Coordinates of C-alpha atoms in Angstrom, one line a residue:
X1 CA 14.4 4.6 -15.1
X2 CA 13.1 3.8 -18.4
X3 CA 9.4 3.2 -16.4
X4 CA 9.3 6.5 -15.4
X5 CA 10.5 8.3 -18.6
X6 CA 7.9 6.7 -20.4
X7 CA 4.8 7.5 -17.7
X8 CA 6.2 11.1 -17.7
X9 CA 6.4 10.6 -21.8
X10 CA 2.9 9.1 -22.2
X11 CA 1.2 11.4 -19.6
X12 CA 3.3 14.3 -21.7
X13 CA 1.3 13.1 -25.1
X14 CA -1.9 12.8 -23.5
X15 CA -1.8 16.1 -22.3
X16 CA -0.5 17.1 -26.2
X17 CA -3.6 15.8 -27.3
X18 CA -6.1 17.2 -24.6
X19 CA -4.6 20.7 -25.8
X20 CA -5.0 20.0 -29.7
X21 CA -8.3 19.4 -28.4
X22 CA -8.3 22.8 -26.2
X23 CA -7.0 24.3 -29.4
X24 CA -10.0 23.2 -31.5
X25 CA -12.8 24.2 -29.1
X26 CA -13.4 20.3 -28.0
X27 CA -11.9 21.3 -24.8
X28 CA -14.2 19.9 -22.3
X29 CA -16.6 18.8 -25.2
X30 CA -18.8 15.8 -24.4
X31 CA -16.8 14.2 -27.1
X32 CA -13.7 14.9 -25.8
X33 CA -13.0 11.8 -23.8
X34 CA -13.5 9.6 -27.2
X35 CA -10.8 11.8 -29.4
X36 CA -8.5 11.3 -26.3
X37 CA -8.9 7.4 -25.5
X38 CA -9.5 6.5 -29.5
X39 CA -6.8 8.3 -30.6
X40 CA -4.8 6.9 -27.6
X41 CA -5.9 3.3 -28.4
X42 CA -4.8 3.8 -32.2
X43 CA -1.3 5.0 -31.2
X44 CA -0.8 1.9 -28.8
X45 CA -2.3 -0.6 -31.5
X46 CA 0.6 1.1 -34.2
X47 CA 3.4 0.5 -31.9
X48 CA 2.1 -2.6 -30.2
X49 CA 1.8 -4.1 -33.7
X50 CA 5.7 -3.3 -34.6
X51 CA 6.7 -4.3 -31.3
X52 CA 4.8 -8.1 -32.4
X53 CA 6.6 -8.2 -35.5
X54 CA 10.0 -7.6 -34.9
X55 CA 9.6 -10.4 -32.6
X56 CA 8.7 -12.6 -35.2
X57 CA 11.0 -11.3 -38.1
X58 CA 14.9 -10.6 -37.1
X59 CA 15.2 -8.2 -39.8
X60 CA 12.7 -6.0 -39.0
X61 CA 13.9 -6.0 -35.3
X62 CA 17.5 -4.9 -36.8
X63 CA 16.1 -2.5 -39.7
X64 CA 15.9 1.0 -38.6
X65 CA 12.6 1.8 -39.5
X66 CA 10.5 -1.5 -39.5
X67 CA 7.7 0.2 -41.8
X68 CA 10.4 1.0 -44.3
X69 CA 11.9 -2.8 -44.2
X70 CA 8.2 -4.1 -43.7
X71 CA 6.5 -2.2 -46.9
X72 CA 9.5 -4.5 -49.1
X73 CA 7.0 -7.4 -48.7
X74 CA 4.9 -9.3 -51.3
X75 CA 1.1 -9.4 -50.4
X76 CA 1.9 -13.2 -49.8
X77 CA 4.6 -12.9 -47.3
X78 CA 2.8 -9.9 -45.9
X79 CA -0.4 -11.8 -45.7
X80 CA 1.9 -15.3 -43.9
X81 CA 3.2 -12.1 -41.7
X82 CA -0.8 -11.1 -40.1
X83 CA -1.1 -14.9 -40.1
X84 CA 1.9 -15.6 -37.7
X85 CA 0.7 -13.0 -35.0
X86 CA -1.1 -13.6 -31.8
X87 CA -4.3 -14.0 -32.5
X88 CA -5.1 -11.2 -29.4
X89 CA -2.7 -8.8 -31.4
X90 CA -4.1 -6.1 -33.6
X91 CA -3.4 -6.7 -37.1
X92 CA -2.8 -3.8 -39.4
X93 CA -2.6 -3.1 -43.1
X94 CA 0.7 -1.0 -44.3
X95 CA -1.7 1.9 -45.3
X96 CA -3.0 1.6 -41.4
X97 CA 0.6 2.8 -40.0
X98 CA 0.9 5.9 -38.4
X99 CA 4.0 6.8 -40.4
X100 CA 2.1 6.5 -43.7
X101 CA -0.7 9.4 -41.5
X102 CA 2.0 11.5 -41.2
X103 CA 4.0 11.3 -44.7
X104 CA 0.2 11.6 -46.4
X105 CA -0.9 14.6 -44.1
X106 CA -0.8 17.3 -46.4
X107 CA -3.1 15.7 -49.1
X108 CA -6.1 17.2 -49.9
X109 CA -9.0 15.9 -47.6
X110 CA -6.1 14.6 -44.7
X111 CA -9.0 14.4 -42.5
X112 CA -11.5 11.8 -44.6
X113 CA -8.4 9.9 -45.1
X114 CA -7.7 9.9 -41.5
X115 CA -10.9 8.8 -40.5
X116 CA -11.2 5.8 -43.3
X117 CA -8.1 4.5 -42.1
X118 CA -9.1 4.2 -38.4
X119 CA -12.2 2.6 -39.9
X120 CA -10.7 0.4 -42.1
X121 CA -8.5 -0.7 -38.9
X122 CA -11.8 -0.9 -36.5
X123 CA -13.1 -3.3 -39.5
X124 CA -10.3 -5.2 -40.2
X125 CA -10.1 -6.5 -36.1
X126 CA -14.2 -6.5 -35.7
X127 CA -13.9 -9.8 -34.4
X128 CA -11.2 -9.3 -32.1
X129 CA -11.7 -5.5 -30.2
X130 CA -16.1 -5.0 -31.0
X131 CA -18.2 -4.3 -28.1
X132 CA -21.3 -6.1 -28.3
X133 CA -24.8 -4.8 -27.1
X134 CA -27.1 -7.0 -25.2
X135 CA -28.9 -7.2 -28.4
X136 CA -26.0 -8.4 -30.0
X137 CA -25.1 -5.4 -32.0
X138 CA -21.1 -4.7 -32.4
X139 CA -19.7 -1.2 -31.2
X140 CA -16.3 -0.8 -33.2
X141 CA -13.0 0.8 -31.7
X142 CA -13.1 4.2 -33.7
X143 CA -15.6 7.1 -34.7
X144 CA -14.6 9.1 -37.5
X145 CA -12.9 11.6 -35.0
X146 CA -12.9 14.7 -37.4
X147 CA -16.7 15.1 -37.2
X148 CA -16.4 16.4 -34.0
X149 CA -15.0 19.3 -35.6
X150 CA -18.0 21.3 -36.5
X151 CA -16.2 23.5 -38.2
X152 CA -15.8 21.3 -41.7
X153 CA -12.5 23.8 -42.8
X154 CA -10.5 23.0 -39.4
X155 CA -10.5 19.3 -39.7
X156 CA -7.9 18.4 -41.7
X157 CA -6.0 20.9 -39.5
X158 CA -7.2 19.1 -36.7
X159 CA -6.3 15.6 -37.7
X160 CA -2.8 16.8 -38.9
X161 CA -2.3 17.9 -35.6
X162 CA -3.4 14.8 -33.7
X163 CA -0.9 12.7 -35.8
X164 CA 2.0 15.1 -35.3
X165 CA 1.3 14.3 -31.1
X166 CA 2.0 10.9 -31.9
X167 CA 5.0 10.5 -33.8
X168 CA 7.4 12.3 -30.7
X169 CA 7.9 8.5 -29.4
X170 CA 7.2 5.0 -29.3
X171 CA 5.8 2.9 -26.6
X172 CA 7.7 -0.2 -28.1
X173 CA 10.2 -0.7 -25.1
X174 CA 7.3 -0.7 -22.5
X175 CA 5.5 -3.7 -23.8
X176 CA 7.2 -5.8 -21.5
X177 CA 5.5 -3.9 -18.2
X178 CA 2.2 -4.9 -17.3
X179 CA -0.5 -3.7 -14.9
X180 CA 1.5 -1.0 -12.5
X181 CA 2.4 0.9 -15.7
X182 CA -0.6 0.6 -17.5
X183 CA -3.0 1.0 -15.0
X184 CA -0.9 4.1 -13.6
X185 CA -1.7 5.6 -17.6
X186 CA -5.3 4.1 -17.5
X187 CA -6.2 6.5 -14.4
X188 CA -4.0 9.4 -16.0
X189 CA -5.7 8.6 -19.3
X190 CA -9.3 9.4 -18.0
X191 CA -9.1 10.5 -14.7
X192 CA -11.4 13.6 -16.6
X193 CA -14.2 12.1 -18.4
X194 CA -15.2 9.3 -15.4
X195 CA -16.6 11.9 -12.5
X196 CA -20.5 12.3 -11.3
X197 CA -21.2 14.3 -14.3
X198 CA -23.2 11.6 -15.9
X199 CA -26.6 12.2 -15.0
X200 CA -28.8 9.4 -14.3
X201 CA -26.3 7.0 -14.8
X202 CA -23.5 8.5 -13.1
X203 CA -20.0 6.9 -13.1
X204 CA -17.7 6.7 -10.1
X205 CA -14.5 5.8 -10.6
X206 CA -13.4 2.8 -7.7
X207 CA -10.5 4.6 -5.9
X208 CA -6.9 2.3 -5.9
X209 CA -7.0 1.3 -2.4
X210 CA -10.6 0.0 -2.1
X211 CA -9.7 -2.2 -5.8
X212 CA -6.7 -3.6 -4.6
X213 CA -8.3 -4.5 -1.0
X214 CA -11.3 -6.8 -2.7
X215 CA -8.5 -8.3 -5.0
X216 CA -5.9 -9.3 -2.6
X217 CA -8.8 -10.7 -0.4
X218 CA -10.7 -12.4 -2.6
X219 CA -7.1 -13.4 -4.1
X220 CA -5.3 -15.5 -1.0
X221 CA -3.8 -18.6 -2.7
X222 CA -3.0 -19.6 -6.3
X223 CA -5.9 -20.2 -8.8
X224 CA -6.2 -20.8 -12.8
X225 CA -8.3 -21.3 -15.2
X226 CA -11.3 -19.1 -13.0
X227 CA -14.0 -16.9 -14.7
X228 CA -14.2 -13.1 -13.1
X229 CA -17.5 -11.1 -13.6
X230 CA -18.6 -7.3 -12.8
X231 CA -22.3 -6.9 -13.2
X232 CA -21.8 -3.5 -13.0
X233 CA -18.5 -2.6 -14.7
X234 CA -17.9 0.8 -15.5
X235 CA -14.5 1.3 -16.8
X236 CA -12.9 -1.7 -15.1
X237 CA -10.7 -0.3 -12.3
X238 CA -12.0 -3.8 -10.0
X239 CA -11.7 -6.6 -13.0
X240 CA -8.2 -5.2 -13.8
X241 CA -7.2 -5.6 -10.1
X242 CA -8.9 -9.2 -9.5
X243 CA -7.3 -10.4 -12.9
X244 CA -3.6 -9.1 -11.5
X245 CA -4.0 -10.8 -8.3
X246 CA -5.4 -14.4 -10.1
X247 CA -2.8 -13.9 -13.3
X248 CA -4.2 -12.5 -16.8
X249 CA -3.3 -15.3 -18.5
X250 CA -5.0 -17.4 -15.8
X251 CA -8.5 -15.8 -16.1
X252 CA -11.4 -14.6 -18.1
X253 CA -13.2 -11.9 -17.7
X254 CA -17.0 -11.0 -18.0
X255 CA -18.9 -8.3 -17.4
X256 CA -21.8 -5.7 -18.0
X257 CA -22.8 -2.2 -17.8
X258 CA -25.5 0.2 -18.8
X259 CA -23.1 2.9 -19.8
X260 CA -21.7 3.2 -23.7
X261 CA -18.7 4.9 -22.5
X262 CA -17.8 2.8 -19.3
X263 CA -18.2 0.0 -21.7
X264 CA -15.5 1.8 -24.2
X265 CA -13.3 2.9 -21.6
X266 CA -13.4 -0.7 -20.6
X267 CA -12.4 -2.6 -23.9
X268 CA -9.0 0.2 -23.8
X269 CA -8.3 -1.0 -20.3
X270 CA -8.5 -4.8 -21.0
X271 CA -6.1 -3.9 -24.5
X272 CA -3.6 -2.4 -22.1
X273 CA -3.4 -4.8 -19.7
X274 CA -3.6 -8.1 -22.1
X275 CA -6.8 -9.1 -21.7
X276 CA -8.0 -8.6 -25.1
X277 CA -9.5 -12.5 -25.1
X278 CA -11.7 -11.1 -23.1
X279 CA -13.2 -8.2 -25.2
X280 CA -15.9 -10.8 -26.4
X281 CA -17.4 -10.8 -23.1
X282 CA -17.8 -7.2 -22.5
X283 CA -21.4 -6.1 -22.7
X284 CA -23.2 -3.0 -23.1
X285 CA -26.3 -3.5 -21.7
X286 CA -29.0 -3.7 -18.1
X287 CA -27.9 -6.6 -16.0
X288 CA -30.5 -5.9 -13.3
X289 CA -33.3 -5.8 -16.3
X290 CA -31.8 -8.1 -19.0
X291 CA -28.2 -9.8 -18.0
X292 CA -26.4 -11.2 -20.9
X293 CA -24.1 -13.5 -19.8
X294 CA -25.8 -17.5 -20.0
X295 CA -25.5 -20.9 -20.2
X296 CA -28.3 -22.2 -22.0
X297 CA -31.8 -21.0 -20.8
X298 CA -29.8 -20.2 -17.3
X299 CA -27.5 -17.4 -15.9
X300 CA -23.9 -18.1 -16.2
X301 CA -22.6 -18.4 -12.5
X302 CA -18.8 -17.2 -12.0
X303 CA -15.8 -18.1 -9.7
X304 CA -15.0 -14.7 -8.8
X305 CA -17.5 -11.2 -8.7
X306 CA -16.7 -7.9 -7.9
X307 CA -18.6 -4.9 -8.4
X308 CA -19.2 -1.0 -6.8
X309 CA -22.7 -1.1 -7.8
X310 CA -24.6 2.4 -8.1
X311 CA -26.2 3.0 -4.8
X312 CA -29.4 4.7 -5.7
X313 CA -31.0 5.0 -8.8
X314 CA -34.4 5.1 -10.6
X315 CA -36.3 2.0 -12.1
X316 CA -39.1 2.8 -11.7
X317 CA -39.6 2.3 -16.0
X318 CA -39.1 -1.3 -15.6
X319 CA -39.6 -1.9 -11.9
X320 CA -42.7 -4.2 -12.7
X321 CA -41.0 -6.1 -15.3
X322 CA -38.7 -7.4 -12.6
X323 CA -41.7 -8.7 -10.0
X324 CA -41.8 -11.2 -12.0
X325 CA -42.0 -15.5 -11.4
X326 CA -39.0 -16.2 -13.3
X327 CA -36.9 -13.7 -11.2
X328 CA -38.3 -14.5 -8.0
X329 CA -35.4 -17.2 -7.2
X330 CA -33.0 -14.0 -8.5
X331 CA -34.5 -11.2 -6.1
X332 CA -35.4 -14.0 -3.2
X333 CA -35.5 -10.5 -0.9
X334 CA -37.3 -8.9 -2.9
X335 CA -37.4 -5.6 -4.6
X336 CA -37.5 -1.7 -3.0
X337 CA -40.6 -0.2 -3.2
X338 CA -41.1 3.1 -6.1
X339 CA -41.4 5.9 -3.5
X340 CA -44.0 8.4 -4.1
X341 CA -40.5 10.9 -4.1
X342 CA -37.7 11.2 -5.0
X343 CA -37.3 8.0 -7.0
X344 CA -33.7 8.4 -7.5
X345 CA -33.5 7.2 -4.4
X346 CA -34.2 3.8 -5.2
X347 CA -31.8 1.6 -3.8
X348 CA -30.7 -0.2 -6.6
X349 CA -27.8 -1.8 -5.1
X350 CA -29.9 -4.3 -3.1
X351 CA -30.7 -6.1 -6.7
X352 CA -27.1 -6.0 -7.3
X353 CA -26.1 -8.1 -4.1
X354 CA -29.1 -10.1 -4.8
X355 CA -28.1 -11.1 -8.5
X356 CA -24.2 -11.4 -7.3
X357 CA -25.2 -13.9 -5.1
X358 CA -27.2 -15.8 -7.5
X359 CA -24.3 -15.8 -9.9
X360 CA -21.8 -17.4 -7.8
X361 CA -21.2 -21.0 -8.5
X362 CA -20.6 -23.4 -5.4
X363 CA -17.1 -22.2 -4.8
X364 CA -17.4 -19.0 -5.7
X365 CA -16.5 -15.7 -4.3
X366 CA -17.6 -12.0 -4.5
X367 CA -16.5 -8.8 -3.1
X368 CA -19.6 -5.9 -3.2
X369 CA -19.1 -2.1 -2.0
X370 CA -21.9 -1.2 -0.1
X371 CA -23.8 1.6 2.0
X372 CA -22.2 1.3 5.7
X373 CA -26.2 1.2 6.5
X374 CA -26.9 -2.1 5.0
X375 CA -24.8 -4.1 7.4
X376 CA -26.8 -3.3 10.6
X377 CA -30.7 -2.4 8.9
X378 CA -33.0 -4.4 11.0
X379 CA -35.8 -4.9 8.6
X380 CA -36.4 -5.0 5.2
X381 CA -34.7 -5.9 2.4
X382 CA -31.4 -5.6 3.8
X383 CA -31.8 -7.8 7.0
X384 CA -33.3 -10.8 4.5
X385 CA -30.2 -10.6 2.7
X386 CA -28.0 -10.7 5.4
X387 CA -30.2 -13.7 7.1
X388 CA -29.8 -16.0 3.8
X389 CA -25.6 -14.6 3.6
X390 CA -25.4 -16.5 6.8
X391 CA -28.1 -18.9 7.2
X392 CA -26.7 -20.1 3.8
X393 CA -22.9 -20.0 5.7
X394 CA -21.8 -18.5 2.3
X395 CA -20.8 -14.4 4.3
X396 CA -16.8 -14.7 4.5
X397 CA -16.6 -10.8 6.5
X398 CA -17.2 -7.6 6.0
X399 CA -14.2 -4.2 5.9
X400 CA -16.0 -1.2 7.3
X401 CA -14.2 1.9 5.6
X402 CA -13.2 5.4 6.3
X403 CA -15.4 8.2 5.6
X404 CA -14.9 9.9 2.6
X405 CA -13.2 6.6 0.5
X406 CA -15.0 8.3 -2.7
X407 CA -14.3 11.7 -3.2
X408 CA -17.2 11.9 -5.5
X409 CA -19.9 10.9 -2.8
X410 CA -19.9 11.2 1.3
X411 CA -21.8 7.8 1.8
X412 CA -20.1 5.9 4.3
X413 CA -19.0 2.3 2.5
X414 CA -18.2 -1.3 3.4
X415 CA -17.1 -3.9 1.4
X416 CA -19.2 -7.2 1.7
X417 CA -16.7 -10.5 1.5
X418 CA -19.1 -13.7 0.3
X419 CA -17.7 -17.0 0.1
X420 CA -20.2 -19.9 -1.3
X421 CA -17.7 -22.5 0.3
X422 CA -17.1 -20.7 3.7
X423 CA -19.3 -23.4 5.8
X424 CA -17.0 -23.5 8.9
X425 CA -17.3 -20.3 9.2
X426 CA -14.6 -17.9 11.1
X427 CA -15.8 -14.7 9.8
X428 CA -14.0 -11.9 9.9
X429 CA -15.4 -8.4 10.8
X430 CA -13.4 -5.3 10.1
X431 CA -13.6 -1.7 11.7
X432 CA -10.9 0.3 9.5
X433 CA -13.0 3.8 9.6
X434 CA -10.1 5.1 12.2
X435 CA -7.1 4.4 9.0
X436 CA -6.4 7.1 6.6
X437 CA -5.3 10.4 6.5
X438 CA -8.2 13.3 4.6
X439 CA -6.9 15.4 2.1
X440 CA -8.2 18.6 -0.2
X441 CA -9.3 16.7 -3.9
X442 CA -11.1 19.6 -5.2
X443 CA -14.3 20.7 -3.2
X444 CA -14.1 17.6 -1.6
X445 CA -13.0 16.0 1.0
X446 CA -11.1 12.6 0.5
X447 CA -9.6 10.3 3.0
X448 CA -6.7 8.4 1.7
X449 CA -4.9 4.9 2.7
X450 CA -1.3 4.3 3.1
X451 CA -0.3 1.0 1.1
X452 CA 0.6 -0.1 4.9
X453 CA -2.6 0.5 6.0
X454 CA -4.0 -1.0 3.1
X455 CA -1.7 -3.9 3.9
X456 CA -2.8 -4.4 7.4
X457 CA -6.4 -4.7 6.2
X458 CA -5.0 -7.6 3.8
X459 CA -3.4 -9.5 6.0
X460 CA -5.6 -8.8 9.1
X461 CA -8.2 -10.1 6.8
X462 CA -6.5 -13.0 5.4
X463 CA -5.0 -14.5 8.6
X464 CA -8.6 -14.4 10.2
X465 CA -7.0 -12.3 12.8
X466 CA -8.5 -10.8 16.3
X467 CA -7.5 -7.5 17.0
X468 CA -8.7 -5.5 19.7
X469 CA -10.8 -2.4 18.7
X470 CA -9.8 -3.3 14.9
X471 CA -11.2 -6.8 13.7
X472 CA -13.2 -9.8 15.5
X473 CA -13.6 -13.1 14.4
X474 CA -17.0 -14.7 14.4
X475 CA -18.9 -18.5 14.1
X476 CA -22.9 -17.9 12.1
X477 CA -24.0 -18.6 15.3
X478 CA -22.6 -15.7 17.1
X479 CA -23.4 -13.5 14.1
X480 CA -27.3 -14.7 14.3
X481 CA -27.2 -13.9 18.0
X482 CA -26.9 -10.6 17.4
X483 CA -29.7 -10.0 15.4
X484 CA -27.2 -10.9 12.1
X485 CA -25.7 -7.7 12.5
X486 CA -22.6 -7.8 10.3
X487 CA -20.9 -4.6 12.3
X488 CA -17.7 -5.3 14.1
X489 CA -18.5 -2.5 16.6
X490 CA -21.1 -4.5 18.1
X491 CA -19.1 -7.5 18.9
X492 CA -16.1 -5.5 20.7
X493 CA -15.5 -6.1 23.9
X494 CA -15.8 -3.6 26.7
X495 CA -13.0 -3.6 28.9
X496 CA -12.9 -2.6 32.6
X497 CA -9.3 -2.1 34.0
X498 CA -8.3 -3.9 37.1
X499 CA -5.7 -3.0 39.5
X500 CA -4.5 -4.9 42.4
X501 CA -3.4 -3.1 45.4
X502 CA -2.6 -3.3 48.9
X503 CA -5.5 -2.5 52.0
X504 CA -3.2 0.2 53.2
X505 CA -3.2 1.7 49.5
X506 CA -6.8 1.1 49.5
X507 CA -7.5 2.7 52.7
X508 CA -5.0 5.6 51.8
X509 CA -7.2 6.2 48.5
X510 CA -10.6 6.2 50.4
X511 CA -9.4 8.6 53.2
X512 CA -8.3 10.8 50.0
X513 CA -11.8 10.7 48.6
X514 CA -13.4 11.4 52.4
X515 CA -11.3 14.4 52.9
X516 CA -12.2 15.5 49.1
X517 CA -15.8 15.6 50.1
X518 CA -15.5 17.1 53.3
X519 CA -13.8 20.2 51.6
X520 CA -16.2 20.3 48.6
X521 CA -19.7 20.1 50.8
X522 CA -17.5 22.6 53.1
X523 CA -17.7 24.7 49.7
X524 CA -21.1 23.5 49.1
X525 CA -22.6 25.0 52.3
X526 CA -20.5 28.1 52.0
X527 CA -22.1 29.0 48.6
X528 CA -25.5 28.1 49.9
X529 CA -25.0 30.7 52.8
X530 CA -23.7 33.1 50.4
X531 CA -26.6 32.7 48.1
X532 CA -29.2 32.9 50.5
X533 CA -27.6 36.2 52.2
X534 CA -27.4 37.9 48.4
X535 CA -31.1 36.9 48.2
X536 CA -32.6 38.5 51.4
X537 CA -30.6 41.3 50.1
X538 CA -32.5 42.0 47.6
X539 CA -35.3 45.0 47.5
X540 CA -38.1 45.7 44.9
X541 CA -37.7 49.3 43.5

């Protein structure tokens, strides 16, 4: 009961804030989404930071207003109090508490003082919640929100009525939930500001069911102490899946993406769902062009990758910079042709596979949503990488999904299992285009799983299961025979029914079919007559 009260609670004061926004013609506003999730993050960081406290202090956790009892502190003890905390936890000065905003909110200037203080808080915890650039560069957790506000006279307005959103409640007696709540008020949080809206570097938002599939795959038995990487992050639906399955605490996460925003939206997913150790390792940056993420002079290679790569997409700009001798070993396929075009259409996605596979380390696994088309393409590009998946015995199977997965795009997807350590082989190949039920979700059409049906994919999967019309399970060999087609269509069986019966049941049955023809060439030569006599009939006028 609590659980729900607070989802309806927190999805109430997101909404609160999306109409202050409304109110203040941002509604909309390409800076929308960073008032929202900022002001979001610095809400959660207030209350996260009591929450840490009172566990460390009794008298706080008895005091009814812990920033009252708290502010009775010398600088020393104060200072010994930031010192005790987790070193993950955000540390906050007494000015920083949202309950000195609101008693300071009718000064003159509320909103410079608003913004310095979220600035002094993004400063303070540099170290900790930064973003770094693949040039090194640090992205801080807060803007100075009242800019936005173009109208200079509104702002303070404006920030007054942000903070008197976030003082309706606390989110102190949720901290104990983990990823079901969080992740449930992660989608809620931006399920506005993460569509196909974004131009050339659009971001699509990994639906539940296809996140929680790769995980629990890629996830069958108990691991620790495992790297996880997303070359391609966006805001982090498939890392925050992969570390539930392994364990947060049991994990570290990697990644990199193009987009400034994904790469914000990111860092306020890995806060939620206690991964900040892991903020460090987020980049902002090209992985196909320039990937971050090394060990020396070489590429770090990971235990686990996951990653819904962008299909198509130009790059063309540094296309040349890529055909080069030290990425050859990367891009052993090679690299799609620049179309005279339509070069949006470069698929992008191939380089994707290509780099996941070089990142891998010997044991390492991956899960990749591709184009359907990729698995059965007999030349080019595609068929080279699907040679090496299983000359290299390193393909563990592939899940061919239902149309329509994505709202956001109607290209048919499958999701490409790799296992560097799956030598024996038994691979499994998946036809689950028949599950799902399609519903309305806007102008499109979107085709949705059942968490059994998601289940039976799982374990279907995991058990290395045969089942007919459904899943097949495959030696390299067999999968080599047939042209390295990684379809499970092509490796049903087609059935032909037998019945035994007796020879008077058999001669019964042909004396049916005898007497059947008789009558119907009867007919036949009827109809002929009939035509014939209608045709001499007929006289030119």
């Amino acid at each position: 009961m609590v659980v729900q009260d607070f989802t309806v609670k927190t999805k109430e004061l997101i909404d609160g804030l999306k109409s202050v926004c409304t109110s203040y013609g941002l509604g909309n506003d390409g800076n929308e989404f960073k008032i929202i999730t900022q002001v979001f993050l610095y809400k959660f960081m207030n209350d996260k930071f009591g929450y840490d406290v009172k566990q460390i202090d009794e008298n706080l956790k008895n005091a009814e207003k812990w920033e009252k009892a708290i502010a009775l502190y010398s600088e020393d003890e104060y200072e010994m109090l930031l010192m005790t905390l987790n070193p993950d936890s955000a540390k906050l000065k007494r000015d920083h508490f949202l309950s000195t905003l609101f008693d300071r909110q009718n000064q003159e200037e509320f909103a410079k003082y608003f913004d310095n203080t979220l600035r002094d808080i993004a400063i303070f915890n540099n170290d900790i919640f930064s973003v770094k650039t693949g040039t090194g560069a640090k992205i801080t957790l807060f803007d100075e929100l009242s800019n936005y506000i173009s109208d200079s006279s509104q702002r303070d307005a404006f920030c007054r009525a942000i903070v008197n959103q976030l003082v309706n409640f606390s989110f102190e007696r949720i901290f104990e939930q983990k990823f079901d709540f969080f992740s449930t008020i992660f989608e809620y949080l931006i399920k506005d500001y993460n569509k196909d809206g974004g131009g050339k570097y659009a971001e699509y938002y990994t639906p539940h069911a296809v996140a929680k599939i790769m995980a629990d795959i890629l996830v069958d038995a108990p691991v620790k102490n495992v790297t996880c990487y997303d070359p391609s992050a966006g805001s982090g639906t498939l890392l925050m899946n992969l570390a539930h399955a392994i364990g947060e605490d049991r994990c570290t996460i990697y990644s990199q993406d193009i987009s400034q925003k994904s790469s914000g939206m990111l860092r306020l997913n890995l806060i939620l769902n206690n991964l900040v150790h892991s903020i460090q390792n987020i980049i902002q940056g090209n992985t196909i062009k320039e990937p971050y993420h090394k060990e020396g002079e070489k590429l770090m290679k990971f235990d686990y990758i996951v990653s819904n790569p962008p299909f198509k997409l130009d790059f063309s700009d540094y296309h040349a910079e890529l055909d080069s001798k030290a990425n050859h070993e990367r891009f052993f396929a090679g690299i799609p042709n620049i179309p005279n075009k339509d070069k949006d259409k470069m698929s992008i996605y191939l380089l994707f596979i290509q780099h996941i596979m070089y990142s891998l380390t010997t044991k390492g696994r991956a899960a990749v949503v591709v184009p359907t088309g990729f698995i059965t393409a007999q030349s080019g590009i595609e068929r080279k990488i699907r040679e090496k998946l299983v000359n290299n015995k390193m393909l563990r199977g592939v899940v061919s999904m239902p149309s329509n997965i994505f709202a956001t795009t109607g290209t048919n997807v499958s999701i490409l299992f790799l296992d560097a350590a799956n030598t024996k082989g038994d691979i499994v190949l998946m036809d689950a285009s028949k599950l799902g039920t399609t519903v309305k979700e806007g102008k499109n059409q979107k085709t949705l799983l059942s968490p059994e049906e998601e289940q039976k994919i799982i374990d279907t999967f995991n058990r290395h299961e045969a089942v007919e019309d459904f899943s097949v399970v495959l030696s390299y060999e067999q999968i080599a025979e047939k042209n390295y087609s990684f379809s499970a269509g092509q490796y049903f069986e087609v059935k032909i029914e037998y019945t035994d019966i007796t020879a008077d049941e058999f001669k019964a049955k042909m004396d049916g079919f005898k007497s059947n023809l008789s009558n119907l060439f009867a007919d036949s030569r009827s109809l002929e007559s009939e035509i014939q006599k209608q045709l001499e009939g007929l006289r030119f006028e």
